[in-house]
CSV table of C-alpha atoms in Angstrom, one decimal:
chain,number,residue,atom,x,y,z
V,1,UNK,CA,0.0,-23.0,-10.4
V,2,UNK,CA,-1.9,-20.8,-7.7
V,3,UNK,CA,-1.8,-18.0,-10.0
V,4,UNK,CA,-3.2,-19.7,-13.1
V,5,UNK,CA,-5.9,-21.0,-11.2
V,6,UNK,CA,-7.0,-18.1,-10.1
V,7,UNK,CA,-7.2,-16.4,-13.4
V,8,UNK,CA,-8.2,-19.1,-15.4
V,9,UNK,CA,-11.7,-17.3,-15.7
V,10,UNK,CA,-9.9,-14.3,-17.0
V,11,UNK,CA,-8.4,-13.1,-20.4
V,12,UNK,CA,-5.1,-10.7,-19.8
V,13,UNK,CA,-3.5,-8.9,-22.9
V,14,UNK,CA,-0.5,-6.6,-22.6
V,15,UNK,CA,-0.5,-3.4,-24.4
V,16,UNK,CA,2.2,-1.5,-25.7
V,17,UNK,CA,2.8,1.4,-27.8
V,18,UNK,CA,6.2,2.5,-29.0
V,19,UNK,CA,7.1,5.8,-29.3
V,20,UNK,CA,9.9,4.8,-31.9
V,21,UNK,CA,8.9,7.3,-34.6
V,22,UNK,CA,9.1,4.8,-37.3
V,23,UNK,CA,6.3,2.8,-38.8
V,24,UNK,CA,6.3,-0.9,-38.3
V,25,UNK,CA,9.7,-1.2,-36.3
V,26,UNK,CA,8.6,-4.2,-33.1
V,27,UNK,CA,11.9,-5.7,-32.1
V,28,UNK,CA,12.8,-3.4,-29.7
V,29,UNK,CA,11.9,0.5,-28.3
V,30,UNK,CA,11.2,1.9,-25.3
V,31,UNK,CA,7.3,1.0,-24.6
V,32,UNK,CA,5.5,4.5,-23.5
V,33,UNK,CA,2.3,2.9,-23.2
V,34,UNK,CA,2.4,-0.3,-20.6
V,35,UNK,CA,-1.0,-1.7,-20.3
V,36,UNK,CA,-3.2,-4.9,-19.0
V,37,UNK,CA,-6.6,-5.6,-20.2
V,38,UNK,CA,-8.0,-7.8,-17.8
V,39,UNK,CA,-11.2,-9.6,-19.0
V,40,UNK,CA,-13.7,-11.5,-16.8
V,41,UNK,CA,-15.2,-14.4,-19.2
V,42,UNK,CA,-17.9,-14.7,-16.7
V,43,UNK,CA,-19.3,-11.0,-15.8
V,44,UNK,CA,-17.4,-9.7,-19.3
V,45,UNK,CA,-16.6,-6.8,-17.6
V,46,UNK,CA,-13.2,-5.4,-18.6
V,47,UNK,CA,-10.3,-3.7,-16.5
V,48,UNK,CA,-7.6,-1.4,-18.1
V,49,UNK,CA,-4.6,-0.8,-16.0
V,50,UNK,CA,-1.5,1.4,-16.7
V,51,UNK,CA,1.7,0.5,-15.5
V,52,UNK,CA,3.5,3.5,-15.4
V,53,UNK,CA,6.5,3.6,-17.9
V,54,UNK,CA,9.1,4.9,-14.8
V,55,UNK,CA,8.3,2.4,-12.3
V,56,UNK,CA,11.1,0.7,-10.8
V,57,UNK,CA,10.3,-2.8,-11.2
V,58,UNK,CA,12.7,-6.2,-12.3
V,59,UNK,CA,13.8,-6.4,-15.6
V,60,UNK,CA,16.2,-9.3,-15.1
V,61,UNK,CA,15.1,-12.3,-17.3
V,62,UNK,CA,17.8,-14.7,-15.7
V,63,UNK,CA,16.9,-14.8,-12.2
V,64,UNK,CA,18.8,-11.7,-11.0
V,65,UNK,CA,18.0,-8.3,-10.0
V,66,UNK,CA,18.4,-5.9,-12.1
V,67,UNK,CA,15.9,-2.9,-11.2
V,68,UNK,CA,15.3,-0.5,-13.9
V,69,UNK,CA,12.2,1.7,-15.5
V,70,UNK,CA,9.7,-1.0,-16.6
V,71,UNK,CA,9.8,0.6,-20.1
V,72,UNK,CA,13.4,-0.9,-20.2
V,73,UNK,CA,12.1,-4.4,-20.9
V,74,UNK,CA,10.6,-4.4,-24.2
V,75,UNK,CA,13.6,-2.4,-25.4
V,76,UNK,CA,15.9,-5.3,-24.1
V,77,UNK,CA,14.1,-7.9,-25.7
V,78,UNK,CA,10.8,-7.0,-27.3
V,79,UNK,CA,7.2,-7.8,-26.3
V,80,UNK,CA,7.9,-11.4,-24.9
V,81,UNK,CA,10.5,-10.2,-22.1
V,82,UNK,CA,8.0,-6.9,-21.5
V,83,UNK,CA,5.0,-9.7,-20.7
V,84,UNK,CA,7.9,-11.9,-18.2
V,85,UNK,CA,8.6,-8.6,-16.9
V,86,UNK,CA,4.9,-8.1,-16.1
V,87,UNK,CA,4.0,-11.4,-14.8
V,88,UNK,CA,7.3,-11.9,-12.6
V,89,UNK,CA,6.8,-8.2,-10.8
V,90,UNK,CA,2.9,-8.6,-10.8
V,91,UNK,CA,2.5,-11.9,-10.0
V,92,UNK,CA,0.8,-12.4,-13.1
V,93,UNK,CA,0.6,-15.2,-16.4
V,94,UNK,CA,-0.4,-13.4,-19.0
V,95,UNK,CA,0.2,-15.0,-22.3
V,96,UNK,CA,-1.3,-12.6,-25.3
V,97,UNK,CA,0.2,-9.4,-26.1
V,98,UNK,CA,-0.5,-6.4,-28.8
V,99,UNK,CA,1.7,-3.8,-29.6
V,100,UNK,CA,1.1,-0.7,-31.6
V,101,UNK,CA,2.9,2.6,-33.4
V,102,UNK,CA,1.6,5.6,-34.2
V,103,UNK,CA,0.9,4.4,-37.4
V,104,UNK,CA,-1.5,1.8,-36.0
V,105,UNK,CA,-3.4,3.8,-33.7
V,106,UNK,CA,-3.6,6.9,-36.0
V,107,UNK,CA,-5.3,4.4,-38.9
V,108,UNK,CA,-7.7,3.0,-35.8
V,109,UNK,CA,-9.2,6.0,-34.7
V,110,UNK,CA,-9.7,7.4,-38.5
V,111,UNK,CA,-11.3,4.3,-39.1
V,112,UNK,CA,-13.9,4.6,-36.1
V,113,UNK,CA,-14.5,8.4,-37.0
V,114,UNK,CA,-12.6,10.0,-34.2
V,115,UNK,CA,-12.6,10.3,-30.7
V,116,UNK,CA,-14.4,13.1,-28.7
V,117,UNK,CA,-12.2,14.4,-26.4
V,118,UNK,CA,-12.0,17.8,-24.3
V,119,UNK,CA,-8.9,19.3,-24.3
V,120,UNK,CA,-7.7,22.0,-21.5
V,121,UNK,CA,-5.9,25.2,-21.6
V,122,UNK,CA,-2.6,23.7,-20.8
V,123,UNK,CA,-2.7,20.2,-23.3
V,124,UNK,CA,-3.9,22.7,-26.3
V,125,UNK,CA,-0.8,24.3,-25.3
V,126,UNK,CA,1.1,21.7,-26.7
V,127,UNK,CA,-1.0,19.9,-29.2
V,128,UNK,CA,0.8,21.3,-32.4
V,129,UNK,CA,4.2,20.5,-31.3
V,130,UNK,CA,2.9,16.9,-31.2
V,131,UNK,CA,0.5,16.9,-34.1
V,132,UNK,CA,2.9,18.0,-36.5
V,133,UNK,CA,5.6,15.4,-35.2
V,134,UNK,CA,3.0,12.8,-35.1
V,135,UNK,CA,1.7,13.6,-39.0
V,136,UNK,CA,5.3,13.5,-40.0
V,137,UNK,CA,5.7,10.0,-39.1
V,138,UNK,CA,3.0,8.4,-40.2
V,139,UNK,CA,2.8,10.7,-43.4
V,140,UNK,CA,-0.8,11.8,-42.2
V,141,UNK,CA,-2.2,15.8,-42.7
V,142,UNK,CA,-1.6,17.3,-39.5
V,143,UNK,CA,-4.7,19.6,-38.2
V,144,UNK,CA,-4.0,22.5,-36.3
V,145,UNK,CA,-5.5,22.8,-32.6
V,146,UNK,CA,-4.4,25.5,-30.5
V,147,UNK,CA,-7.6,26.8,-28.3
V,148,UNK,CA,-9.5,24.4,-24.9
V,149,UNK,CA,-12.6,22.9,-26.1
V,150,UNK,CA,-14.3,20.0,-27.0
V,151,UNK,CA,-12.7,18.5,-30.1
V,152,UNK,CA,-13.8,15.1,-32.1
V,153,UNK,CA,-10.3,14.2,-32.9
V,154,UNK,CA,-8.6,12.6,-36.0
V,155,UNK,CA,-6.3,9.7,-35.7
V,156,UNK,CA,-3.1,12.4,-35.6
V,157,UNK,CA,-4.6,14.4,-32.9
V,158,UNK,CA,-5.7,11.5,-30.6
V,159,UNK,CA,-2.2,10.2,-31.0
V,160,UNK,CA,-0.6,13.3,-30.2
V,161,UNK,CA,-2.9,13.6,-27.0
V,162,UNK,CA,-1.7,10.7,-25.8
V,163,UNK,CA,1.8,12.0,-26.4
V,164,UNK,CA,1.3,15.2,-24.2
V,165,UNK,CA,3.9,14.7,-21.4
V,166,UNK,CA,4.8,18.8,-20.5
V,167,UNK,CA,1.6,19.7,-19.2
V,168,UNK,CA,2.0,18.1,-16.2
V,169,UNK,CA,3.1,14.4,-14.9
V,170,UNK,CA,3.4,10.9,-16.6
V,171,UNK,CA,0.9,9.9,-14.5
V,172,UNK,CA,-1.8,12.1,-16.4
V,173,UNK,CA,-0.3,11.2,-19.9
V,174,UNK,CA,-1.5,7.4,-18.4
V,175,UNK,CA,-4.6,8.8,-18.3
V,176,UNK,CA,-5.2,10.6,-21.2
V,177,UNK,CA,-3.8,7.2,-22.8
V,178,UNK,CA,-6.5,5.2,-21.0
V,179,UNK,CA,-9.4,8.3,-22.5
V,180,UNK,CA,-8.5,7.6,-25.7
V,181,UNK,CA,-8.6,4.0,-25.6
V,182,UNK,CA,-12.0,3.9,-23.7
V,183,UNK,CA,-13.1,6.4,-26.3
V,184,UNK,CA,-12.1,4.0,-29.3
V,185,UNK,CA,-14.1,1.4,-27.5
V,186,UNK,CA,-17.0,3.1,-27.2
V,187,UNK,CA,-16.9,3.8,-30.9
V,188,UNK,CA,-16.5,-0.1,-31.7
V,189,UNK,CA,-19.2,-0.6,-29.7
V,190,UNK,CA,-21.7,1.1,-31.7
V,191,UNK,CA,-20.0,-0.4,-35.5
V,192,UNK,CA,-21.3,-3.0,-36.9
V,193,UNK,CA,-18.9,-6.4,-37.5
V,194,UNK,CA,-18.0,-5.4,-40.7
V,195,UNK,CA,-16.2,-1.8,-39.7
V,196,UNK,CA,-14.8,-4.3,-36.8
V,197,UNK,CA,-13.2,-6.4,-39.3
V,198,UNK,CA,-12.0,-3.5,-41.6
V,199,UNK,CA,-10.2,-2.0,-38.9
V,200,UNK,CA,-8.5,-5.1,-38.1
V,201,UNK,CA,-8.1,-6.1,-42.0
V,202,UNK,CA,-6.2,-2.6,-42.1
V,203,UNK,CA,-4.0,-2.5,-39.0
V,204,UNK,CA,-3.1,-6.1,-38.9
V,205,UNK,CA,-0.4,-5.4,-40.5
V,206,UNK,CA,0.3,-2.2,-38.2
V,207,UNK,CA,0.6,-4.2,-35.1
V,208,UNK,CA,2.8,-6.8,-34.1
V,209,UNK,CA,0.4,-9.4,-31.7
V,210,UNK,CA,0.9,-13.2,-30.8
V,211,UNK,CA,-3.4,-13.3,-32.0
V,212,UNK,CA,-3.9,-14.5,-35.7
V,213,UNK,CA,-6.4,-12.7,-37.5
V,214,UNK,CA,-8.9,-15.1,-36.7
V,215,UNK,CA,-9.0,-14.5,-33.1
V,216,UNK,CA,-9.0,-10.9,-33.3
V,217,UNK,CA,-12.4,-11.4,-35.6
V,218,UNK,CA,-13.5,-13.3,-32.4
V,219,UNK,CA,-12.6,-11.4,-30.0
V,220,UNK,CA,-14.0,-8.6,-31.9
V,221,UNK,CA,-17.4,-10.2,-33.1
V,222,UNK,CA,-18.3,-10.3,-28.7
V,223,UNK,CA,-17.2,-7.0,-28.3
V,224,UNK,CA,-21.0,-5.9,-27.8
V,225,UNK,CA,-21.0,-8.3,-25.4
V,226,UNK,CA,-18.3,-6.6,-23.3
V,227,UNK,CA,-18.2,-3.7,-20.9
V,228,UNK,CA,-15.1,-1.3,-19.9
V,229,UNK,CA,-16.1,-1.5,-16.4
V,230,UNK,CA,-13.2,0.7,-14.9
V,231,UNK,CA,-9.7,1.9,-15.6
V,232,UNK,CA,-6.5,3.0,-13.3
V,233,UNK,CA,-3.1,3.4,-12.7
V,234,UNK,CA,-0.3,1.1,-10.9
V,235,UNK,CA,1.6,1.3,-8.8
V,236,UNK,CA,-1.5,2.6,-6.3
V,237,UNK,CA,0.9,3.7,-3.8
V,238,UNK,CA,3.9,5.4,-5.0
V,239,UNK,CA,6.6,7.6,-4.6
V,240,UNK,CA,9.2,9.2,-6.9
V,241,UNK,CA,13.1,8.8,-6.5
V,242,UNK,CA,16.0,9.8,-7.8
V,243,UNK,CA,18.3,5.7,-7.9
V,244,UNK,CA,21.3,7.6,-8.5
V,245,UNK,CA,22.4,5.0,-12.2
V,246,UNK,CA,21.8,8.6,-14.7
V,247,UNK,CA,18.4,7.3,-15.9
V,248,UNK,CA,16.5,9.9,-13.7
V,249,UNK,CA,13.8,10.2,-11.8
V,250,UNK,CA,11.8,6.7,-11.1
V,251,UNK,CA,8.4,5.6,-10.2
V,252,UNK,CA,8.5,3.2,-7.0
V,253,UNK,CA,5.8,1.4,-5.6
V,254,UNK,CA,5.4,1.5,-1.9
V,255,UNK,CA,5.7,-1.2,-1.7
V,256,UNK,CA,5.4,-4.0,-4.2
V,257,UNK,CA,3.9,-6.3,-2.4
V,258,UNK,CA,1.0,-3.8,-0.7
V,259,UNK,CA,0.9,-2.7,-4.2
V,260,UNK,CA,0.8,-6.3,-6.2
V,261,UNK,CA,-1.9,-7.5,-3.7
V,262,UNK,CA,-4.1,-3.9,-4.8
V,263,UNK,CA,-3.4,-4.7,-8.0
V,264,UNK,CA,-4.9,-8.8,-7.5
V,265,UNK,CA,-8.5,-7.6,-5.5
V,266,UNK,CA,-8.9,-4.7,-7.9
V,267,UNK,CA,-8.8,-7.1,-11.4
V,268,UNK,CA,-9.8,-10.5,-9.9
V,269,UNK,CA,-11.4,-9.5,-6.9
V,270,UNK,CA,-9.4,-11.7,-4.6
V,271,UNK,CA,-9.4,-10.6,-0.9
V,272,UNK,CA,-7.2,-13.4,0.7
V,273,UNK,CA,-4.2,-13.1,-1.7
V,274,UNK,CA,-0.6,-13.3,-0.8
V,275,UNK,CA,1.4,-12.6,-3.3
C-alpha cells in the first residue's frame, strides 16, 4: 500500500523486446530488452531505465527463491510474470506492459523516417552480420553498412544496432537500446497526430500490450506534452559472477537493496525510502 501511494502520481510501462526471430510469437522468449518508462503526470517528465537482461534477480512466482537471469521470467511465463518479476525485485506496482519483435520496431522507425545515429569503428564492424539476419526475419531489404559515420538509419538497421552485442558489453547494447528509443521519440515528437495514429494503426497488431487502442491514441495525442528527461541503466552498482548452475556469467547488484533504494530517488525522487 506504501508503494502504490507513492507512485500514484506516476505512469510505469514495462518494455520488452524479444529476440525470438519470428514475427508475432508473445507467449514466451527470452526478453533482450527489459525496460521501465517511468512517467511523472505532474512535471511529465519521463525516465527510461534498463534492467540489464543478466541480472541476477527472483524469478520465483510462488514465494520461493529461485535466482536466475531476469530475462528468464518472461520466457517462463510471458509478459505478466516479467512485470511480478519487476515489481517483487524492485519494489515496484507496475501494471501496463508493451512488448515488441523485430517486426514491430523495424515497421516503427520506417514509419517515423529513421533514426540518426552515429555508428563507431567497432559496431560498423558488425552491422551486416545483424542487418542481414534482421531483414531475413522480418522479410525487409537489408542495407549494407560497413564504414563509422553518421547514418539516418532504416527500421532494419536500427534494429540491428540495438542487436550489436560483440563489440563490447551488454551493458552498452542497453544503451544503444535506450539511443534508439530516445531517437524514435524525438521523431514522434515533431509528427503530427495523424502519423502518431498510423504508426500505432500499423504495429498494433505487431505488439502484444495490455493498452487498447484507444489508450495508446491517448497516450499518444500528449506526447508533445512530454519530455524524455533522462535515461540509465540498473542495477547502479554491480558486479559480474560466474553462480556456477551452466547459465554463465550473471549481472549482480551490490546489493539489491543499496541498489532498489537508487533505483526509487532516481524515478520518484524519494530520499527517505526503505525498501
Amino acid at each position: 500500500e506504501s508503494v502504490q501511494e507513492v507512485l500514484k502520481g506516476y505512469t510505469n510501462i514495462a518494455l520488452f523486446a524479444l529476440d525470438n526471430r519470428s514475427n508475432g510469437s508473445f507467449s514466451a522468449g527470452n526478453s533482450d530488452v527489459i525496460m521501465i518508462a517511468s512517467i511523472n503526470n505532474d512535471t511529465k517528465e519521463v525516465r527510461l531505465v534498463s534492467v540489464y537482461r543478466d541480472t541476477f534477480l527472483n524469478v520465483s512466482g510462488d514465494g520461493s527463491f529461485n535466482f536466475r537471469k531476469a530475462n528468464y521470467a518472461y520466457n517462463k511465463g510471458g509478459a505478466e510474470e516479467a512485470v511480478r518479476m519487476l515489481n517483487r525485485n524492485l519494489d515496484l506496482d507496475i501494471q501496463d506492459y508493451v512488448v515488441v519483435d523485430f517486426q514491430a520496431v523495424t515497421e516503427a522507425v520506417d514509419l517515423l523516417g529513421g533514426v540518426e545515429v552515429e555508428i563507431d569503428a567497432a559496431e560498423a564492424k558488425w552491422m551486416d552480420f545483424y542487418i542481414n539476419e534482421t531483414a531475413q526475419v522480418t522479410g525487409n531489404e537489408a542495407h549494407s553498412i560497413t564504414q563509422p559515420g553518421v547514418y539516418t538509419l532504416d527500421g532494419v538497421q536500427a534494429v540491428a544496432y540495438c542487436r550489436i552485442r560483440h563489440d563490447s558489453s551488454d551493458f552498452r547494447r542497453a544503451q544503444r537500446q535506450r539511443e534508439v528509443l530516445s531517437k524514435m521519440v524525438e521523431k514522434a515528437k515533431k509528427a503530427d497526430i495523424l502519423t502518431i495514429n498510423k504508426i500505432i494503426d500499423s504495429v498494433l497488431d505487431d505488439i502484444s500490450t495490455n493498452f487498447t487502442a484507444g489508450e495508446l491514441i491517448s497516450l499518444a495525442s500528449q506526447m508533445m506534452n512530454y519530455e524524455l528527461a533522462d535515461t540509465t541503466g540498473f542495477p547502479f552498482k554491480l558486479t559480474n559472477a560466474d553462480p556456477g548452475n551452466k547459465k554463465g556469467m550473471v549481472v549482480v547488484p551490490c546489493d539489491l537493496v543499496t541498489n532498489v533504494t537508487a533505483l526509487h530517488k532516481y524515478l520518484f525522487n524519494e530520499y527517505n525510502y526503505t525498501p
